[in-house]
PDB file of C-alpha atoms and ligand atoms in Angstrom:
ATOM      1  CA  MET A   1      28.602   5.978   1.498  1.00  0.00           C
ATOM      2  CA  GLY A   2      31.247   3.531   0.204  1.00  0.00           C
ATOM      3  CA  GLU A   3      30.548  -0.166  -0.375  1.00  0.00           C
ATOM      4  CA  PRO A   4      27.019  -1.653  -0.844  1.00  0.00           C
ATOM      5  CA  ARG A   5      25.608  -2.181   2.739  1.00  0.00           C
ATOM      6  CA  VAL A   6      22.169  -3.592   1.791  1.00  0.00           C
ATOM      7  CA  SER A   7      21.362  -6.436  -0.345  1.00  0.00           C
ATOM      8  CA  ILE A   8      18.081  -6.610  -2.075  1.00  0.00           C
ATOM      9  CA  LEU A   9      17.181 -10.180  -3.148  1.00  0.00           C
ATOM     10  CA  MET A  10      13.883 -11.217  -4.975  1.00  0.00           C
ATOM     11  CA  GLY A  11      12.944 -14.914  -6.264  1.00  0.00           C
ATOM     12  CA  SER A  12      12.095 -13.812  -9.638  1.00  0.00           C
ATOM     13  CA  THR A  13      12.235 -11.099 -11.955  1.00  0.00           C
ATOM     14  CA  SER A  14       8.185 -10.777 -11.778  1.00  0.00           C
ATOM     15  CA  ASP A  15       9.065  -9.339  -8.000  1.00  0.00           C
ATOM     16  CA  LYS A  16      10.855  -6.424  -9.338  1.00  0.00           C
ATOM     17  CA  GLU A  17       8.251  -3.743  -9.292  1.00  0.00           C
ATOM     18  CA  VAL A  18       7.362  -4.593  -5.431  1.00  0.00           C
ATOM     19  CA  MET A  19      10.988  -4.710  -4.565  1.00  0.00           C
ATOM     20  CA  ASP A  20      11.828  -1.654  -6.444  1.00  0.00           C
ATOM     21  CA  GLU A  21       9.901   0.269  -3.327  1.00  0.00           C
ATOM     22  CA  ALA A  22      12.842  -1.085  -1.063  1.00  0.00           C
ATOM     23  CA  LYS A  23      15.149   0.446  -3.513  1.00  0.00           C
ATOM     24  CA  SER A  24      13.532   3.676  -3.566  1.00  0.00           C
ATOM     25  CA  VAL A  25      13.846   3.856   0.271  1.00  0.00           C
ATOM     26  CA  LEU A  26      17.316   3.183   0.293  1.00  0.00           C
ATOM     27  CA  LYS A  27      18.147   5.790  -2.455  1.00  0.00           C
ATOM     28  CA  LYS A  28      16.362   8.373  -0.539  1.00  0.00           C
ATOM     29  CA  PHE A  29      18.533   7.732   2.587  1.00  0.00           C
ATOM     30  CA  GLY A  30      21.832   7.521   0.388  1.00  0.00           C
ATOM     31  CA  ILE A  31      22.485   3.807   1.407  1.00  0.00           C
ATOM     32  CA  ASP A  32      24.509   1.749  -1.259  1.00  0.00           C
ATOM     33  CA  TYR A  33      22.839  -1.739  -2.525  1.00  0.00           C
ATOM     34  CA  GLU A  34      23.257  -4.301  -4.522  1.00  0.00           C
ATOM     35  CA  VAL A  35      20.000  -6.221  -6.424  1.00  0.00           C
ATOM     36  CA  LYS A  36      20.455  -9.936  -7.449  1.00  0.00           C
ATOM     37  CA  VAL A  37      17.485 -12.164  -8.537  1.00  0.00           C
ATOM     38  CA  LEU A  38      18.187 -15.605  -6.910  1.00  0.00           C
ATOM     39  CA  SER A  39      15.613 -18.318  -5.962  1.00  0.00           C
ATOM     40  CA  ALA A  40      15.706 -20.857  -3.339  1.00  0.00           C
ATOM     41  CA  HIS A  41      13.907 -23.429  -5.637  1.00  0.00           C
ATOM     42  CA  ARG A  42      15.160 -22.625  -9.238  1.00  0.00           C
ATOM     43  CA  THR A  43      18.806 -21.326  -8.419  1.00  0.00           C
ATOM     44  CA  PRO A  44      19.838 -23.203  -5.065  1.00  0.00           C
ATOM     45  CA  LYS A  45      23.804 -23.539  -5.733  1.00  0.00           C
ATOM     46  CA  MET A  46      23.701 -19.733  -6.445  1.00  0.00           C
ATOM     47  CA  LEU A  47      22.092 -18.727  -3.624  1.00  0.00           C
ATOM     48  CA  HIS A  48      24.257 -20.836  -1.562  1.00  0.00           C
ATOM     49  CA  ASP A  49      27.543 -19.376  -3.253  1.00  0.00           C
ATOM     50  CA  TYR A  50      26.218 -15.871  -2.740  1.00  0.00           C
ATOM     51  CA  ALA A  51      25.379 -16.446   0.936  1.00  0.00           C
ATOM     52  CA  SER A  52      28.708 -17.690   1.739  1.00  0.00           C
ATOM     53  CA  GLN A  53      30.305 -14.404   0.484  1.00  0.00           C
ATOM     54  CA  LEU A  54      27.842 -12.022   2.084  1.00  0.00           C
ATOM     55  CA  GLU A  55      29.692 -11.489   5.216  1.00  0.00           C
ATOM     56  CA  SER A  56      33.113 -10.667   3.541  1.00  0.00           C
ATOM     57  CA  SER A  57      31.470  -8.534   0.721  1.00  0.00           C
ATOM     58  CA  GLY A  58      30.450  -5.646   3.583  1.00  0.00           C
ATOM     59  CA  ILE A  59      26.767  -6.220   3.171  1.00  0.00           C
ATOM     60  CA  GLU A  60      25.006  -5.580   6.727  1.00  0.00           C
ATOM     61  CA  VAL A  61      21.553  -6.141   5.924  1.00  0.00           C
ATOM     62  CA  VAL A  62      19.529  -8.270   3.233  1.00  0.00           C
ATOM     63  CA  ILE A  63      16.018  -7.749   2.207  1.00  0.00           C
ATOM     64  CA  ALA A  64      14.755 -10.735   0.365  1.00  0.00           C
ATOM     65  CA  GLY A  65      11.321 -10.846  -1.271  1.00  0.00           C
ATOM     66  CA  ALA A  66       9.402 -13.802  -2.762  1.00  0.00           C
ATOM     67  CA  GLY A  67       6.216 -15.172  -3.402  1.00  0.00           C
ATOM     68  CA  LYS A  68       4.143 -18.456  -3.107  1.00  0.00           C
ATOM     69  CA  ALA A  69       6.351 -21.043  -1.205  1.00  0.00           C
ATOM     70  CA  ALA A  70       8.489 -18.314  -0.386  1.00  0.00           C
ATOM     71  CA  HIS A  71      11.743 -19.759   1.205  1.00  0.00           C
ATOM     72  CA  LEU A  72      14.449 -17.422  -0.228  1.00  0.00           C
ATOM     73  CA  ALA A  73      14.544 -15.336   3.097  1.00  0.00           C
ATOM     74  CA  GLY A  74      14.387 -18.139   5.240  1.00  0.00           C
ATOM     75  CA  VAL A  75      17.092 -20.358   3.693  1.00  0.00           C
ATOM     76  CA  LEU A  76      19.014 -17.040   3.632  1.00  0.00           C
ATOM     77  CA  ALA A  77      18.733 -16.591   7.210  1.00  0.00           C
ATOM     78  CA  SER A  78      20.089 -19.999   7.512  1.00  0.00           C
ATOM     79  CA  LEU A  79      23.106 -19.215   5.765  1.00  0.00           C
ATOM     80  CA  THR A  80      24.261 -16.027   7.364  1.00  0.00           C
ATOM     81  CA  THR A  81      24.321 -13.831  10.645  1.00  0.00           C
ATOM     82  CA  ILE A  82      23.524 -10.878   8.902  1.00  0.00           C
ATOM     83  CA  PRO A  83      19.597  -9.554   9.599  1.00  0.00           C
ATOM     84  CA  VAL A  84      17.379 -10.773   6.927  1.00  0.00           C
ATOM     85  CA  ILE A  85      13.989  -8.772   6.170  1.00  0.00           C
ATOM     86  CA  GLY A  86      11.550 -10.767   4.310  1.00  0.00           C
ATOM     87  CA  VAL A  87       8.849  -9.219   1.939  1.00  0.00           C
ATOM     88  CA  PRO A  88       6.235 -11.366   1.251  1.00  0.00           C
ATOM     89  CA  ILE A  89       4.967 -11.048  -2.431  1.00  0.00           C
ATOM     90  CA  ILE A  90       1.304 -10.792  -3.185  1.00  0.00           C
ATOM     91  CA  THR A  91      -0.008 -13.761  -5.342  1.00  0.00           C
ATOM     92  CA  ASN A  92      -2.933 -14.463  -7.597  1.00  0.00           C
ATOM     93  CA  ASP A  93      -3.994 -17.823  -6.164  1.00  0.00           C
ATOM     94  CA  LEU A  94      -3.732 -16.919  -2.358  1.00  0.00           C
ATOM     95  CA  GLY A  95      -3.322 -13.303  -2.113  1.00  0.00           C
ATOM     96  CA  GLY A  96       0.151 -13.390  -0.671  1.00  0.00           C
ATOM     97  CA  LEU A  97      -1.139 -15.401   2.313  1.00  0.00           C
ATOM     98  CA  ASP A  98       0.880 -18.187   1.066  1.00  0.00           C
ATOM     99  CA  SER A  99       4.107 -15.942   0.897  1.00  0.00           C
ATOM    100  CA  LEU A 100       3.545 -14.235   4.206  1.00  0.00           C
ATOM    101  CA  LEU A 101       3.375 -17.771   6.040  1.00  0.00           C
ATOM    102  CA  SER A 102       5.964 -19.126   4.333  1.00  0.00           C
ATOM    103  CA  THR A 103       8.315 -16.105   5.146  1.00  0.00           C
ATOM    104  CA  VAL A 104       7.262 -15.210   8.677  1.00  0.00           C
ATOM    105  CA  GLN A 105       6.931 -18.768  10.300  1.00  0.00           C
ATOM    106  CA  MET A 106      10.459 -19.759  10.473  1.00  0.00           C
ATOM    107  CA  PRO A 107      11.636 -22.423  13.009  1.00  0.00           C
ATOM    108  CA  ARG A 108      13.071 -21.203  16.552  1.00  0.00           C
ATOM    109  CA  GLY A 109      16.287 -19.674  16.512  1.00  0.00           C
ATOM    110  CA  VAL A 110      16.420 -18.798  12.554  1.00  0.00           C
ATOM    111  CA  PRO A 111      14.347 -15.461  12.280  1.00  0.00           C
ATOM    112  CA  VAL A 112      13.342 -13.517   9.600  1.00  0.00           C
ATOM    113  CA  ALA A 113      12.010  -9.997  10.195  1.00  0.00           C
ATOM    114  CA  THR A 114       8.907 -10.225   8.295  1.00  0.00           C
ATOM    115  CA  VAL A 115       7.074  -7.105   6.795  1.00  0.00           C
ATOM    116  CA  GLY A 116       3.638  -7.034   5.303  1.00  0.00           C
ATOM    117  CA  ILE A 117       2.339  -8.454   2.203  1.00  0.00           C
ATOM    118  CA  GLY A 118       4.090  -6.538  -0.758  1.00  0.00           C
ATOM    119  CA  ALA A 119       5.433  -3.977   1.908  1.00  0.00           C
ATOM    120  CA  ALA A 120       8.828  -3.545   0.456  1.00  0.00           C
ATOM    121  CA  LYS A 121       8.950   0.120   1.048  1.00  0.00           C
ATOM    122  CA  ASN A 122       8.767  -0.880   4.976  1.00  0.00           C
ATOM    123  CA  ALA A 123      11.620  -3.142   4.470  1.00  0.00           C
ATOM    124  CA  GLY A 124      13.729  -0.255   3.285  1.00  0.00           C
ATOM    125  CA  VAL A 125      12.677   1.761   6.102  1.00  0.00           C
ATOM    126  CA  LEU A 126      13.583  -1.111   8.517  1.00  0.00           C
ATOM    127  CA  ALA A 127      16.873  -1.901   6.900  1.00  0.00           C
ATOM    128  CA  THR A 128      17.606   1.932   7.526  1.00  0.00           C
ATOM    129  CA  GLN A 129      16.907   1.919  11.094  1.00  0.00           C
ATOM    130  CA  ILE A 130      19.078  -1.316  11.600  1.00  0.00           C
ATOM    131  CA  LEU A 131      22.020   0.606   9.899  1.00  0.00           C
ATOM    132  CA  ALA A 132      21.301   3.699  11.981  1.00  0.00           C
ATOM    133  CA  LEU A 133      22.512   2.005  15.178  1.00  0.00           C
ATOM    134  CA  LYS A 134      25.797   2.255  13.410  1.00  0.00           C
ATOM    135  CA  TYR A 135      25.471   5.075  11.470  1.00  0.00           C
ATOM    136  CA  PRO A 136      24.252   8.158  13.315  1.00  0.00           C
ATOM    137  CA  GLU A 137      23.671  10.248  10.048  1.00  0.00           C
ATOM    138  CA  LEU A 138      20.860   7.905   9.331  1.00  0.00           C
ATOM    139  CA  GLY A 139      19.208   8.186  12.420  1.00  0.00           C
ATOM    140  CA  GLU A 140      19.077  12.007  11.765  1.00  0.00           C
ATOM    141  CA  LYS A 141      17.632  11.447   8.480  1.00  0.00           C
ATOM    142  CA  LEU A 142      15.008   9.058   9.826  1.00  0.00           C
ATOM    143  CA  LYS A 143      13.988  11.537  12.444  1.00  0.00           C
ATOM    144  CA  LYS A 144      13.421  14.100   9.467  1.00  0.00           C
ATOM    145  CA  TYR A 145      11.362  11.289   7.666  1.00  0.00           C
ATOM    146  CA  LYS A 146       9.115  10.880  10.423  1.00  0.00           C
ATOM    147  CA  GLU A 147       8.503  14.631  10.697  1.00  0.00           C
ATOM    148  CA  GLU A 148       7.691  14.964   6.913  1.00  0.00           C
ATOM    149  CA  MET A 149       5.264  12.205   7.461  1.00  0.00           C
ATOM    150  CA  GLU A 150       3.792  13.744  10.262  1.00  0.00           C
ATOM    151  CA  ALA A 151       3.741  17.343   8.304  1.00  0.00           C
ATOM    152  CA  ALA A 152       2.141  15.770   5.310  1.00  0.00           C
ATOM    153  CA  ILE A 153      -0.938  14.488   7.014  1.00  0.00           C
ATOM    154  CA  ARG A 154      -1.046  17.640   9.140  1.00  0.00           C
ATOM    155  CA  GLY A 155      -1.255  19.535   5.895  1.00  0.00           C
ATOM    156  CA  LYS A 156      -4.083  17.166   4.515  1.00  0.00           C
ATOM    157  CA  ASN A 157      -6.172  18.059   7.686  1.00  0.00           C
ATOM    158  CA  GLU A 158      -5.582  21.656   7.126  1.00  0.00           C
TER     159      GLU A 158
HETATM  160  C1  RP5 B   1       8.702 -17.019  -6.346  1.00  0.00           C
HETATM  161  O1  RP5 B   1       7.814 -17.436  -7.191  1.00  0.00           O
HETATM  162  C2  RP5 B   1       9.165 -15.640  -6.570  1.00  0.00           C
HETATM  163  O2  RP5 B   1       9.297 -15.005  -5.643  1.00  0.00           O
HETATM  164  C3  RP5 B   1       7.808 -15.276  -7.630  1.00  0.00           C
HETATM  165  O3  RP5 B   1       7.062 -14.437  -6.577  1.00  0.00           O
HETATM  166  C4  RP5 B   1       6.807 -16.273  -7.565  1.00  0.00           C
HETATM  167  C5  RP5 B   1       6.452 -16.789  -9.031  1.00  0.00           C
HETATM  168  O4  RP5 B   1       7.609 -16.544  -9.723  1.00  0.00           O
HETATM  169  P1  RP5 B   1       7.427 -16.211 -11.506  1.00  0.00           P
HETATM  170  O5  RP5 B   1       6.799 -17.831 -11.845  1.00  0.00           O
HETATM  171  O6  RP5 B   1       6.801 -15.230 -12.008  1.00  0.00           O
HETATM  172  O7  RP5 B   1       8.712 -16.385 -11.880  1.00  0.00           O
HETATM  173  O8  RP5 B   1       9.887 -17.965  -6.762  1.00  0.00           O
END
């Protein structure tokens, strides 16, 4: 499908296992993506530089996963008009509630569409749904995906 359309960001390589679930969804729907490790705290300049070239690079949705004082999605959302989906990463200390609140509780005017703790798969599906507004073939694939989910549950009941 040409240029990458989704950017998957994570605050640390320790987030990779969770964020790979978003990648799998995008692969399933045939959506191009790029993956970067960038931190709002450890690499602030790199994050700003990355954000400044996002719109010209053809990225249409960002998925950003981070844990603890999880500012990655929020800082990114402050620097771009591209929709940002936040994935709060589970943590050992507070079970990911820290990440969830840091990601979802954005000030007015700077939203981050936040999925559940560790719910990178849902972030991938939501990114696909956003892109489907522009790419009708993705809408068709999403309908099929929902039918498959239903059929799988029907099969288990039988
Ligand atoms: C955050 O701190 C990352 O997103 C990660 O979830 C958390 C812990 O990072 P590491 O100390 O494992 O690199 O910035």
